[in-house]
Structure formats: C-alpha cells, structure tokens
Short mmCIF file of C-alpha atoms (C1' of nucleotides) in Angstrom, two decimals:
data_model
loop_
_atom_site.label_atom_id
_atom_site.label_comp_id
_atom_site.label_asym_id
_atom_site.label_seq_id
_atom_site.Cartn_x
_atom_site.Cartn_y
_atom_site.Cartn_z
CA UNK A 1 0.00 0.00 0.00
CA UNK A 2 1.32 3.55 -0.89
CA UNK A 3 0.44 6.85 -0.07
CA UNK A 4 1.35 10.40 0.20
CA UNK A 5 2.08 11.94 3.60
CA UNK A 6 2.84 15.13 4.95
CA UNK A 7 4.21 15.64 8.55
CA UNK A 8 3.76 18.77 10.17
CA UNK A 9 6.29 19.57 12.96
CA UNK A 10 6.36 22.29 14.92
CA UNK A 11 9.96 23.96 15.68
CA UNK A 12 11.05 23.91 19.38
CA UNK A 13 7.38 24.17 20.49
CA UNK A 14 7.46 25.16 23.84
CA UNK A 15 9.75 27.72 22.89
CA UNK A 16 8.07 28.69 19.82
CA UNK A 17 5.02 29.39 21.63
CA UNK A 18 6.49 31.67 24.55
CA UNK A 19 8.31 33.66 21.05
CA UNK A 20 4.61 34.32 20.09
CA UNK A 21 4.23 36.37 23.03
CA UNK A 22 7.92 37.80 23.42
CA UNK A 23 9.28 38.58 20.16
CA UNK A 24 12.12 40.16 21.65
CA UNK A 25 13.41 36.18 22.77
CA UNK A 26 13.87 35.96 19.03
CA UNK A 27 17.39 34.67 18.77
CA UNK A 28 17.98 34.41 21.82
CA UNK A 29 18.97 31.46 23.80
CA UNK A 30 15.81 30.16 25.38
CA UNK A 31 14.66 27.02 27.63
CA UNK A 32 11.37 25.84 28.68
CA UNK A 33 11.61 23.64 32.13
CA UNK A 34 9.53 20.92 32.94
CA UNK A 35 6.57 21.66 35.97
CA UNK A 36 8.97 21.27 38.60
CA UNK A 37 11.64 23.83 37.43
CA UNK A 38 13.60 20.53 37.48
CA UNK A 39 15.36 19.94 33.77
CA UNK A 40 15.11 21.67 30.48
CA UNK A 41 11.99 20.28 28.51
CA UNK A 42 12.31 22.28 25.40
CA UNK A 43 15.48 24.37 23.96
CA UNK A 44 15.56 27.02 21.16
CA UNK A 45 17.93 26.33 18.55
CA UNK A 46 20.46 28.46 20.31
CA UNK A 47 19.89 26.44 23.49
CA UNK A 48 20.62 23.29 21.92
CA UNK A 49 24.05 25.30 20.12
CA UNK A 50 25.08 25.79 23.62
CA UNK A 51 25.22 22.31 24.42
CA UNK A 52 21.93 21.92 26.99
CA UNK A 53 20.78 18.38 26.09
CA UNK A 54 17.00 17.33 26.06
CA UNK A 55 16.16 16.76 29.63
CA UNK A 56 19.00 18.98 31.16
CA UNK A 57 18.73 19.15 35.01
CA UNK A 58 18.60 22.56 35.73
CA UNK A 59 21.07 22.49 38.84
CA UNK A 60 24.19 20.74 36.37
CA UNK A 61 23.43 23.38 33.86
CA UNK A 62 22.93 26.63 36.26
CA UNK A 63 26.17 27.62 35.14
CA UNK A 64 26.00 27.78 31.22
CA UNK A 65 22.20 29.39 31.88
CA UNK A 66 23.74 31.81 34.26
CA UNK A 67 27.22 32.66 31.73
CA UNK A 68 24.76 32.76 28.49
CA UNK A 69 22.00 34.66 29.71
CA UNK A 70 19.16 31.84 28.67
CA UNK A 71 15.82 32.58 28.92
CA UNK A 72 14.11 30.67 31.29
CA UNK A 73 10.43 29.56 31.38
CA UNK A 74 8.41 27.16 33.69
CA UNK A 75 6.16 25.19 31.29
CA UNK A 76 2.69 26.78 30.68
CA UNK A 77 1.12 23.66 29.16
CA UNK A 78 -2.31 25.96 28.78
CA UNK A 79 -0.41 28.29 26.34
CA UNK A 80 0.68 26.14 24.48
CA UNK A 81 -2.30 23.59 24.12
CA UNK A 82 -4.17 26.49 22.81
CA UNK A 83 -1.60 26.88 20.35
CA UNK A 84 -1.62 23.57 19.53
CA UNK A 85 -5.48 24.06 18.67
CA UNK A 86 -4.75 26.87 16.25
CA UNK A 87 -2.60 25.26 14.59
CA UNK A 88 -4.87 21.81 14.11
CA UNK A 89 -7.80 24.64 12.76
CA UNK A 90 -5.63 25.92 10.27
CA UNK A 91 -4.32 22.86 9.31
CA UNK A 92 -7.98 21.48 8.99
CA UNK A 93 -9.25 24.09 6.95
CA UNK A 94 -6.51 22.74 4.15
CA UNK A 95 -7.81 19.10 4.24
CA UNK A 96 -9.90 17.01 6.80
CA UNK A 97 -7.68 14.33 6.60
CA UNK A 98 -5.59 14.94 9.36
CA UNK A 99 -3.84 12.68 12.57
CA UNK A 100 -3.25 15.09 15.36
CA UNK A 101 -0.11 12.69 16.76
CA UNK A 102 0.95 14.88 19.44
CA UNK A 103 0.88 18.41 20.49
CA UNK A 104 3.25 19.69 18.07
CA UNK A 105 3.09 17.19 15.39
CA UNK A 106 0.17 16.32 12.85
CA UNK A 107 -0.18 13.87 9.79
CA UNK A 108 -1.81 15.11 6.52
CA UNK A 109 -3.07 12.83 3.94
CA UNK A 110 -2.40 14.53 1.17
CA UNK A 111 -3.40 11.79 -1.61
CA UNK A 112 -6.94 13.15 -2.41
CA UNK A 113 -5.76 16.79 -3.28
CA UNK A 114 -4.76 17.98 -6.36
CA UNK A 115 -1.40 19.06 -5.50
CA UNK A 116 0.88 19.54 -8.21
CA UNK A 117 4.37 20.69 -6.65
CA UNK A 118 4.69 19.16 -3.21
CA UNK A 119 7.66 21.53 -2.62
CA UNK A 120 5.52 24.71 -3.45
CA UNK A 121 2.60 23.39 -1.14
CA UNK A 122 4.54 22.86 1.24
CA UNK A 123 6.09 26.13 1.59
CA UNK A 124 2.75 27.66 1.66
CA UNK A 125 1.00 25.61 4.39
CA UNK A 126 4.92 26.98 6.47
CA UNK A 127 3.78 30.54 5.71
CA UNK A 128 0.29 30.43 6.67
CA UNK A 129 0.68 29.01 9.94
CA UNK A 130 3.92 31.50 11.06
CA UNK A 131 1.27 34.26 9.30
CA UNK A 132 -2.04 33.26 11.60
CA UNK A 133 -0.24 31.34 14.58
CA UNK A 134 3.36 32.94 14.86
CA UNK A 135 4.82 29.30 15.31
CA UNK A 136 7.48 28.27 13.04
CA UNK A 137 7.07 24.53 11.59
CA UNK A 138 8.87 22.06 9.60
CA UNK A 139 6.76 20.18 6.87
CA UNK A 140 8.16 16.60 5.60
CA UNK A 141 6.42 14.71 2.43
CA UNK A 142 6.56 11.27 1.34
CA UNK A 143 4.92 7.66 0.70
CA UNK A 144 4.92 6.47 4.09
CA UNK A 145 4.90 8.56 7.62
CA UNK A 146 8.08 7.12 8.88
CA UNK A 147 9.79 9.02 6.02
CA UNK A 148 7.71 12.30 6.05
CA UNK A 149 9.02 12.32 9.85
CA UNK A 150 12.27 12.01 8.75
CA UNK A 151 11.73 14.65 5.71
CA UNK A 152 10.43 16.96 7.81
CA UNK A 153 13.46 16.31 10.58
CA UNK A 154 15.96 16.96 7.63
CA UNK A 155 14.29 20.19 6.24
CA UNK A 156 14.38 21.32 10.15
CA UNK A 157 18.69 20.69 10.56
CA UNK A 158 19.15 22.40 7.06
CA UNK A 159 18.91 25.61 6.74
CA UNK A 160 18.97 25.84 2.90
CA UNK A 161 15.79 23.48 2.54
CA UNK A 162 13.80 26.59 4.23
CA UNK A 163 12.38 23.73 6.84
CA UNK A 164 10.55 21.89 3.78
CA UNK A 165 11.78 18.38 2.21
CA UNK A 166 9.53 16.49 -0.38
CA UNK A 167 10.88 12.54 -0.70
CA UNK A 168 8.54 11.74 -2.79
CA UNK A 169 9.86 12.38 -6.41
CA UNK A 170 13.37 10.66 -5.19
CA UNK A 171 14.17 7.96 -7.16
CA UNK A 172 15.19 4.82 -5.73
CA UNK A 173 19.64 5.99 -5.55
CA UNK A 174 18.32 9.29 -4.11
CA UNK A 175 16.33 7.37 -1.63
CA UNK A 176 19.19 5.55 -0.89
CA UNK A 177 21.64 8.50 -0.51
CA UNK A 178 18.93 10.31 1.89
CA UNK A 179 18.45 7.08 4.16
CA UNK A 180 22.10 6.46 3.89
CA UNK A 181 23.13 9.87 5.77
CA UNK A 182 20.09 9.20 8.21
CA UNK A 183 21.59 7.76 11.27
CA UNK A 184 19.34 5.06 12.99
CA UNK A 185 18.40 6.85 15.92
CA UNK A 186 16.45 9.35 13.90
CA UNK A 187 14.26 6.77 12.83
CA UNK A 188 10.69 6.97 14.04
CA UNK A 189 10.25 3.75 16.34
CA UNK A 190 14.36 3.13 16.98
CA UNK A 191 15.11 4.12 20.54
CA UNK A 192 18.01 3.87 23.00
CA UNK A 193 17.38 -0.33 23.11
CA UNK A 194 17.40 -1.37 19.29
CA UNK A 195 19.91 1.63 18.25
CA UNK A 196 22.70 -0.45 20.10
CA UNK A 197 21.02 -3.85 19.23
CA UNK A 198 20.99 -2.76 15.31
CA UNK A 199 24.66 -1.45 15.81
CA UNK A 200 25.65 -4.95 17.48
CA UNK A 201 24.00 -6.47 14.03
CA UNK A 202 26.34 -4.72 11.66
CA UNK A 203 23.50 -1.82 10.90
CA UNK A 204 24.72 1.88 11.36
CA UNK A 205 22.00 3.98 8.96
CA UNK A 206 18.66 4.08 7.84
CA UNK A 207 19.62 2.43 4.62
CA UNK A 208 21.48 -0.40 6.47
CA UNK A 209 17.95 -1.21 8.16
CA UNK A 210 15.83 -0.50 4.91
CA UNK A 211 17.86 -3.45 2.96
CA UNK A 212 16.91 -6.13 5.81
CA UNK A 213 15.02 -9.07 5.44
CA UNK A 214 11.19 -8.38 6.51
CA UNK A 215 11.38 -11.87 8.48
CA UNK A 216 14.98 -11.07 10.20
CA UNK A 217 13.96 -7.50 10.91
CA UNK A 218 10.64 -9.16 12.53
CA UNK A 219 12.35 -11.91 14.56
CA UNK A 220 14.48 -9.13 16.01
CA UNK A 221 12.31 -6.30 16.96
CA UNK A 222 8.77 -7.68 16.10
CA UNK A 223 6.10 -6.96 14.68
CA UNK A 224 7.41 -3.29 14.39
CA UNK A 225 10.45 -4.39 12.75
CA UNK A 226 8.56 -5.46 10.03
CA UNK A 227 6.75 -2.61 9.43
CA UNK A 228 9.90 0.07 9.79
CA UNK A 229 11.69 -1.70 7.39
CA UNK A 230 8.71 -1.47 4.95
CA UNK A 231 7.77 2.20 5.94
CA UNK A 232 11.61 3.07 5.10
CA UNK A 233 11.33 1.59 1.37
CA UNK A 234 8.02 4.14 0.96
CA UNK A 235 5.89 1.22 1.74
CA UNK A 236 3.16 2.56 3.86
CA UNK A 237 2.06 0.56 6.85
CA UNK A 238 0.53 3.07 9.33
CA UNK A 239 -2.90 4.38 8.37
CA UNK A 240 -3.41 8.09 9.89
CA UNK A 241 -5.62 7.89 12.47
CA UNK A 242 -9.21 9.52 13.27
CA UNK A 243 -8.28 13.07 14.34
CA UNK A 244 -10.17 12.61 17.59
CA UNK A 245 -9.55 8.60 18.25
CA UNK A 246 -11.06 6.97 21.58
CA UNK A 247 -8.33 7.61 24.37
CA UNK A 248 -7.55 4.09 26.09
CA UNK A 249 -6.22 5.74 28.83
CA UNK A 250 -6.14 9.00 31.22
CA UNK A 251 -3.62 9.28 33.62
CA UNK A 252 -2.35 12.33 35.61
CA UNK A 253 0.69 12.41 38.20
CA UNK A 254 2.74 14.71 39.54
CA UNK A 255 6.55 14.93 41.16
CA UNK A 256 5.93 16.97 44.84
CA UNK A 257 6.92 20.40 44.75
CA UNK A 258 8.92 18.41 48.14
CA UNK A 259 8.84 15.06 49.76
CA UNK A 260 6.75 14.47 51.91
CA UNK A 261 5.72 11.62 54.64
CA UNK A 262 2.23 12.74 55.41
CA UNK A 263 -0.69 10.73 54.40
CA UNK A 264 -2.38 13.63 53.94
CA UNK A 265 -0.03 15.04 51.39
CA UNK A 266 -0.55 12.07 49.66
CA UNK A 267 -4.24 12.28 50.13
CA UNK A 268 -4.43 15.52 48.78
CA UNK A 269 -2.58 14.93 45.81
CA UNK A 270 -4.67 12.02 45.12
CA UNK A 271 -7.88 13.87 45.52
CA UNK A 272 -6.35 16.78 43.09
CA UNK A 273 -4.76 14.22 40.47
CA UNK A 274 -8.50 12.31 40.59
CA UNK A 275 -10.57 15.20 39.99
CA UNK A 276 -8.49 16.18 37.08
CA UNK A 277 -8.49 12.80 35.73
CA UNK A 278 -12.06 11.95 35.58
CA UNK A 279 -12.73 15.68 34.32
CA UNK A 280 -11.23 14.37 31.18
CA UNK A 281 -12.99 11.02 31.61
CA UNK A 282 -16.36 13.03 31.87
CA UNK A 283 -15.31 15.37 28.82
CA UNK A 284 -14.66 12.52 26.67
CA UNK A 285 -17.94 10.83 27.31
CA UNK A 286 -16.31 7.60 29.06
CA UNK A 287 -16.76 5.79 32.19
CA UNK A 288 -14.00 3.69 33.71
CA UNK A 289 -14.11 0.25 34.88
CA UNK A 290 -10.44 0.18 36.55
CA UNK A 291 -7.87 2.55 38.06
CA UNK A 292 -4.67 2.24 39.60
CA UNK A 293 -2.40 4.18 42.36
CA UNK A 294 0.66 4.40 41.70
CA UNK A 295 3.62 6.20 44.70
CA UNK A 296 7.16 5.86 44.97
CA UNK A 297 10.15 7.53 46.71
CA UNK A 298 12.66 9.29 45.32
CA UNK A 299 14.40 6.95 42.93
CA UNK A 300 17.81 9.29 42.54
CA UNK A 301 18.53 8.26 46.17
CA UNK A 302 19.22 5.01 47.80
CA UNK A 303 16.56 2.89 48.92
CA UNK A 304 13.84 3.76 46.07
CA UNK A 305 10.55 1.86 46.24
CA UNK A 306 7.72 2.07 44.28
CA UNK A 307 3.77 1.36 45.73
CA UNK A 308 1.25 0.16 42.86
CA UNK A 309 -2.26 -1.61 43.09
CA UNK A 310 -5.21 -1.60 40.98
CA UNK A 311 -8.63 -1.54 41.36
CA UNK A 312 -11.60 -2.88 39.65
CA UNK A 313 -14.92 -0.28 40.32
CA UNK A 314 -17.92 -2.51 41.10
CA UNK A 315 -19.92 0.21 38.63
CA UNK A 316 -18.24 2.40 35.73
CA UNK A 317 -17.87 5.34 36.54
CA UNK A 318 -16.49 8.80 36.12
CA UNK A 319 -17.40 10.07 39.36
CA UNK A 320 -14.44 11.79 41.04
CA UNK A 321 -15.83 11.38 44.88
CA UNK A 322 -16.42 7.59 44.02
CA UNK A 323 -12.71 7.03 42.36
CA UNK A 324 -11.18 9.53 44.81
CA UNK A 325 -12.26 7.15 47.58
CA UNK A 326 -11.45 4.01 45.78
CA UNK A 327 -7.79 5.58 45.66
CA UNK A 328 -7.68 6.37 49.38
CA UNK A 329 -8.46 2.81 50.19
CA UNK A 330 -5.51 1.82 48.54
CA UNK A 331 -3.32 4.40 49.75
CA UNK A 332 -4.12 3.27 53.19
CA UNK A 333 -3.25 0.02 52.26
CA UNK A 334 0.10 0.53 50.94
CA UNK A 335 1.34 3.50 52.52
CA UNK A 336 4.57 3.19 55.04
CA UNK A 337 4.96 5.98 57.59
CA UNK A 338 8.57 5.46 57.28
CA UNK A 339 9.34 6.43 53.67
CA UNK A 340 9.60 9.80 52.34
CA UNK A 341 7.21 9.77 49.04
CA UNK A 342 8.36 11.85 45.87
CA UNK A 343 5.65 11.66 43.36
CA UNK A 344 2.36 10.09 43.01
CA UNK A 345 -0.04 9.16 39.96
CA UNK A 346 -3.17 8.16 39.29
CA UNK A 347 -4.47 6.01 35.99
CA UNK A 348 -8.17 5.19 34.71
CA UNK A 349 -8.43 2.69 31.88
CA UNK A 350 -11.07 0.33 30.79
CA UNK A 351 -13.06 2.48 29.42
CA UNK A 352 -17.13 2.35 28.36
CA UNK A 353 -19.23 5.30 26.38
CA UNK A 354 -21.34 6.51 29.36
CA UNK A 355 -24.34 6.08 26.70
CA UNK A 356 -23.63 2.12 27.56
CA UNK A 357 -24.04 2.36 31.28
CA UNK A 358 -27.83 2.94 30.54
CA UNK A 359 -28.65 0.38 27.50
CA UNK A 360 -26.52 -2.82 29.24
CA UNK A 361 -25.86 -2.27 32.88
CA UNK A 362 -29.58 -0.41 34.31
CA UNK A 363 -30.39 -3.48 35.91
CA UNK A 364 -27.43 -4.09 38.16
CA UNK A 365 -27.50 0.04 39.08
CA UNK A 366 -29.57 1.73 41.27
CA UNK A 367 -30.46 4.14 38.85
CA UNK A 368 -31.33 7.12 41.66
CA UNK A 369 -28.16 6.56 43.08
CA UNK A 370 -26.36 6.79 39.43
CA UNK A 371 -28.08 9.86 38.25
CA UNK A 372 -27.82 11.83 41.56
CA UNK A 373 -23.73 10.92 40.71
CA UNK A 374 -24.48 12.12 37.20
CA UNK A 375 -26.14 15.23 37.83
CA UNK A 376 -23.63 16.31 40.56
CA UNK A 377 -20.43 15.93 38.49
CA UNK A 378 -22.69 17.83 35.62
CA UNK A 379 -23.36 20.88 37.59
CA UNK A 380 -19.91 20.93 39.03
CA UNK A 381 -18.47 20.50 35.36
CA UNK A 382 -20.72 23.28 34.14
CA UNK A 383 -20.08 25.45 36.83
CA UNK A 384 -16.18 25.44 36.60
CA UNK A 385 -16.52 25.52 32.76
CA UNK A 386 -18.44 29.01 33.12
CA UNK A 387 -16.59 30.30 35.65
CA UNK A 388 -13.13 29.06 35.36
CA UNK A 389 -11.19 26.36 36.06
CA UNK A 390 -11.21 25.81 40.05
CA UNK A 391 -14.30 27.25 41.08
CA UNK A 392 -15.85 24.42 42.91
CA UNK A 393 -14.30 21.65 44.04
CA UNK A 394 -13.73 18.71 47.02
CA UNK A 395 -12.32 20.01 49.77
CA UNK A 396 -10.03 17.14 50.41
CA UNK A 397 -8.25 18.97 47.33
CA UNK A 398 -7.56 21.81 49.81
CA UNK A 399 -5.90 19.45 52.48
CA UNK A 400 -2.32 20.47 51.58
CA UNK A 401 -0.89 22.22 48.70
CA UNK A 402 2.44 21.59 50.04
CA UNK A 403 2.72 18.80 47.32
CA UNK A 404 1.97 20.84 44.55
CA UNK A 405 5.18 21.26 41.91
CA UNK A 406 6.58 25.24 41.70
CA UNK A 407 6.38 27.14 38.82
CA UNK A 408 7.75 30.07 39.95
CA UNK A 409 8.91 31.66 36.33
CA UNK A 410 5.73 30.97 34.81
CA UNK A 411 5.05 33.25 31.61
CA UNK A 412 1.11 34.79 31.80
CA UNK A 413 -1.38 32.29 30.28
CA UNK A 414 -1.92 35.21 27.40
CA UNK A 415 -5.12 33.46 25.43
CA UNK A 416 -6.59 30.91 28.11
CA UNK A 417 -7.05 33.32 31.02
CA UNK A 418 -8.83 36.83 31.23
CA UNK A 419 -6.48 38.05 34.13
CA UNK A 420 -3.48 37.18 32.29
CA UNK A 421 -4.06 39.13 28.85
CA UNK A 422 -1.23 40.15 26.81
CA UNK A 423 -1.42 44.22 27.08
CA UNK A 424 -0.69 46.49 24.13
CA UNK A 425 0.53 50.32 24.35
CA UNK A 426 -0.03 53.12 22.00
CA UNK A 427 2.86 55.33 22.02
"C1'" DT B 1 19.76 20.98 47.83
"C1'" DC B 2 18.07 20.53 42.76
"C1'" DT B 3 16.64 15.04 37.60
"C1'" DG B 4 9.01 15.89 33.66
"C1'" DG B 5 4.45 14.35 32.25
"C1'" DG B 6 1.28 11.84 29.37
"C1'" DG B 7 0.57 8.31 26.36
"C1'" DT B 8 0.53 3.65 22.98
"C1'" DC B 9 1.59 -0.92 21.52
"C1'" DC B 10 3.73 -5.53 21.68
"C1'" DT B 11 5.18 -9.80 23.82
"C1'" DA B 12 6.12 -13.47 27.00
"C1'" DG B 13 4.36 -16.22 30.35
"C1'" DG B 14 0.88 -17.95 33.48
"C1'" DA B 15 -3.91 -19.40 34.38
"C1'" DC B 16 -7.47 -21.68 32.71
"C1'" DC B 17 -10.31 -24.35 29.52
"C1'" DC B 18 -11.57 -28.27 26.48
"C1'" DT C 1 12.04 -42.14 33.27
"C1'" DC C 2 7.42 -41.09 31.43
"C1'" DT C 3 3.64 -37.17 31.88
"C1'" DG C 4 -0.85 -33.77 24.81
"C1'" DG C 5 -2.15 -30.07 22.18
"C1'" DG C 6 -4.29 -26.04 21.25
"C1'" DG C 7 -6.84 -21.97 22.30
"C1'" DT C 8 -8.02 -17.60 24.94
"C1'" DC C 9 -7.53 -14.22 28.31
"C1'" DC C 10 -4.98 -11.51 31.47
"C1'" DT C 11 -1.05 -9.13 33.28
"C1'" DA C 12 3.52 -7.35 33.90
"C1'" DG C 13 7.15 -5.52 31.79
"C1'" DG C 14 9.54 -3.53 28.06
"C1'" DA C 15 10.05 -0.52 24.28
"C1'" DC C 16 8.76 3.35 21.98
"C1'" DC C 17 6.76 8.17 21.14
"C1'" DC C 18 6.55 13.50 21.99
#
DNA sequence: TCTGGGGTCCTAGGACCC
DNA sequence: TCTGGGGTCCTAGGACCC
C-alpha cells in the first residue's frame, strides 16, 4: 500500500510558543523547564548550540544558563495547548484528513488533493501558519509517515531546505543516498534499546535497516520491525488515524513540589490528580471500569521503592468522589509511615461510552443513586466551565498544597485566562 | 539541595479451559 | 524415566513516542 504523507512539525514548540508572546526572545537562547523547574523540557535552537541536552537538570546546567543569559520559562502547558489548537484549525481548513499525533506534530493525507508541486505546497502551508499562529514549523512529504518524519526532521537541521523536504519524487539511488546519511536513531520507532542492538548487528544507517530481510527484521524487533523496514522503502504501513480517536487511557501524576511523609499530602494529591483525571474522563464521554495508584520515593537516592495496586470499580464510573475514595483505600493500604514519598499518579483505563451504562448495565445500578452521581459531576463540570477552572471543588483537594510542583517563572497564560491578557501600548 | 508528564503498543508467560 | 495439544484471556514488563 502507498500513499502520500505530509508531517507537520512544529519547531522547538514550547519555545516557539512563549516567542509568540515575546518577540524580543527571538534569537535568543531560550529554555522551557519541565513543571517542577527541574530539567530543560524544550530548547531554542540556540539552546541546543550551547550544548543543553533534552532533559538537562537545571542544577548541572545553572552555570551555562547563568554565563549565556538563557531565557528561562516554567512550562505553561495551557499556552501552548491552545496553540496547539490553532494550529490543528488551520491545518484542517486545508484538508480534513488529518492525525493530530501529538501536540506539536500532525499527519496530513495529502493523496486526495490535487497538489501539483509538493515543494511549493509545502512552503505555503509553512507561511500560513507562522502568518495566523506565529509558530514556526517544519513540513516533511513522502509515501509512508516514517519518512515524512524524517523529511520533515531533515528540512528542520538544514537551513537551505527553508524547513521543507519532499521525498517523494526521489528515485530509488536518491532514496538511498537520503536514508544512507540518516543515522538510525532518527528513525521513528528506533530508541536507546534497538539503536545499540541494530549497531551490534552490523547496521549503522537508515539504509542499512531499509535493505533487511522483513522476516529477520521481525524476529528481532517484532512486529514493528517489520513494518519500519517497509515504511523506510516508501511502503506505507501506518494508516493516519481519526483526528479525535477513543483515548484508552487517562492518567495524571505529579513529582511533589517536596517530599513528603504525610498521608495527607498524599491524600491531597490524590484527591487533586483524581478530579483532574475523571474531568477528562467526563469530557470525553467515558466511564472507567479500573484505576490504579501508583507512589514511589525518590528513585535518585538510595533505597527507592515504588507502591502500585489496581482496582476494579464494582460500577463504571467517572465520578471523582467515588474514584477519589477508591484511591484512598488503597493508599491506606500501601502506605509506610517510614518512607519519604516523591511523586504520586493516578491512571483510569477500561473504558465504556457513558451512553452504555444505561442500554446494558440499568439493571445491576440503582439508577437514583447513578443519576444523583451524574447530575452532581454535571453541575460541578458546568459550573467550573463558566466560571473558570477551580471554582468548585472537594475540599479534600484543599488538604495540603504543600505537594503541589513550583512554577515560579511561569510566563502569563496570554489566550486561556482573562487576568493574564497580553497588554498592548499606543505610544 | 536541585533530575518531567502523558501516552501507545507488543510480547512473554501464566492461568485456565476443552 | 514417562507425563498432549491447542486456544483464549490476562497481566507485567519492556520498548517506543513526543
């Protein structure tokens, strides 16, 4: 099966999107840091020129930050989600065909429009979004998305392709020179594991792992060997997905702002993680049938241990007083008074359209019971969508905030918050 | 002192069944 | 010593992604 792909790829995001509020950053050396001020979670291209690795803990790196005057930011995942949604609008107002894969990536399926010059397209879709979003982006084209991501990866590192790169006019010795300069860990599905395994096998480059035999590749990396060996030759084996597909998961965790040995941290943080959790649940129509609590200590010091048990909910369900209890049963069945606990997270999976609830499970539910569950998390939903984000809420949320990460050198959230609108001055 | 958060998919192995 | 064969389901762990 063959068919033409274009990658989307947004430059340095997190960076990119604090630039649309602070031109003057422009060229500037510029980190975003992950919610705990901890390490570096995004770098501007003159970041990653000064040597600050993906990941960079802050407190190895304070000097070159400090000497080179970088920009710091804590991350402002609102900003930059709403971002992300501009970017999917303008991007479906060019074709409907479209795979959100992340927040700064997106597949195109390009094979039902009538493009003539890839190259030309391409450039234009680049322009439009830097002219309505402000965010620059790379754009990669070819038969198969493995090789659009690695198009698009190219046309990022070289300046001279203007951050566009169409593979699919190369003929088969171009193909080959391309995948030949590609090392193998820029290859979409080859990570820090098969790299060295490939390397152990003789296999250095892209090209090395396009030429192996579909059975080897299989018997050494499975079923996704198979496939990445036929994505690489332009053979396309991953369909785009629906641009809103189910979610099989929702999970939300967070590393404490300190340690902590109270239960009551912990309960806190559960009651905090929970409500956010099932707030997606609720928003995406689901009930859950199973969660799981998840603690452990700090695992850079000696001693780490982790805490983990599941739980099966004798009805789905996406209230948050119902799973928020569930979760306190097992924290008071695995917690130890001695430890000091670093992070915690909470998981809901097994998921069921609330619509089914009704039709298939009425007769084992007290259906008073269910609705008066319903209707509460309704109202509170509806009240905290009108009025903002925290405006009701369980008060075992308000227990402790002492586990709650810092962001101390947050930028404003500019378009998802009234109080924190960007200001403009006529002089 | 200080090291992120949110996901997906595959596979091996055990339990269980006929 | 010898002690079937095949199927399904579940789970834990591993690998990957951004």
């Amino acid at each position: 099966m063959s068919g033409i792909y274009a990658l989307i790829d947004c430059n340095n995001f997190f960076v990119s999107c604090e630039r649309v509020f602070r031109p003057d950053l422009e060229g500037r050396p510029v980190v975003v840091l992950s919610s705990n001020d901890g390490c570096a979670v995004a770098r501007s291209n003159e970041a990653k020129a000064l040597g600050i690795p993906m990941g960079a803990p802050v407190f190895k790196f304070r000097q070159i930050f400090d000497r080179h005057r970088v920009t710091r930011f804590s991350a402002n995942f609102e900003l930059y989600g709403d971002i992300s949604e501009r970017i999917t609008r303008v991007l479906t107002k060019i074709t409907p065909r479209i795979e959100v894969y992340s927040i700064d990536e997106s597949f195109l399926d390009l094979s039902q429009l009538d493009i003539t010059d890839y190259t030309a397209w391409a450039r234009e879709v680049r322009q439009r979004i830097l002219r309505e979003v402000g965010v620059p982006v790379s754009v990669g084209i070819a038969s198969s998305k493995t090789l659009a991501k690695l198009a698009a990866e190219r046309g990022k590192q070289q300046p001279e392709l203007g951050g566009v790169l169409d593979l699919s006019s190369l003929d088969a010795s171009q193909r080959a020179q391309f995948l030949q300069a590609t090392p193998l860990g820029d290859i979409w599905g080859v990570g820090r594991r098969l790299a060295p395994k490939l390397k152990a096998c003789g296999i250095h480059t892209a090209l090395g792992l396009s030429q192996m035999s579909p059975r080897y590749a299989q018997q050494l990396m499975g079923i996704h060997g198979r496939q990445m060996v036929a994505e690489l030759n332009g053979i396309s084996c991953y369909e785009l997905k629906a641009l809103y597909s189910a979610r099989k998961s929702i999970g939300r965790g967070r590393t404490f702002g300190e340690d902590t040995r109270s239960p009551e941290v912990l309960q806190a943080a559960i009651a905090s993680l929970t409500a956010r959790a099932a707030q997606r649940l609720r928003r995406e129509g689901m009930l859950a049938m199973s969660g799981s609590l998840y603690f452990c200590t700090n695992k850079h010091k000696p001693g780490f241990r982790t805490f983990y048990e599941t739980v099966r909910f004798t009805i789905p369900t996406a209230d948050t007083a119902i799973i928020s209890g569930q979760f306190t049963q097992l924290l008071e069945q695995l917690f130890e008074p001695a430890q000091s606990y670093h992070r915690l997270n909470v998981l809901l999976y097994d998921f069921i359209p609330e619509h089914n609830l009704q039709v298939d499970l009425l007769g084992e539910v007290d259906p008073a019971g269910h609705d008066r569950s319903t209707g509460r998390m309704k109202a509170m939903d509806a009240i905290n969508q009108r009025f903002g984000g925290h405006t009701v809420y369980f008060a075992a949320e308000n227990l402790s905030h002492s586990w709650e990460p810092k962001h101390q050198i947050r930028s404003p959230r500019y378009t998802s918050s009234w109080d924190e609108l960007p200001v403009a001055r006529l002089t």
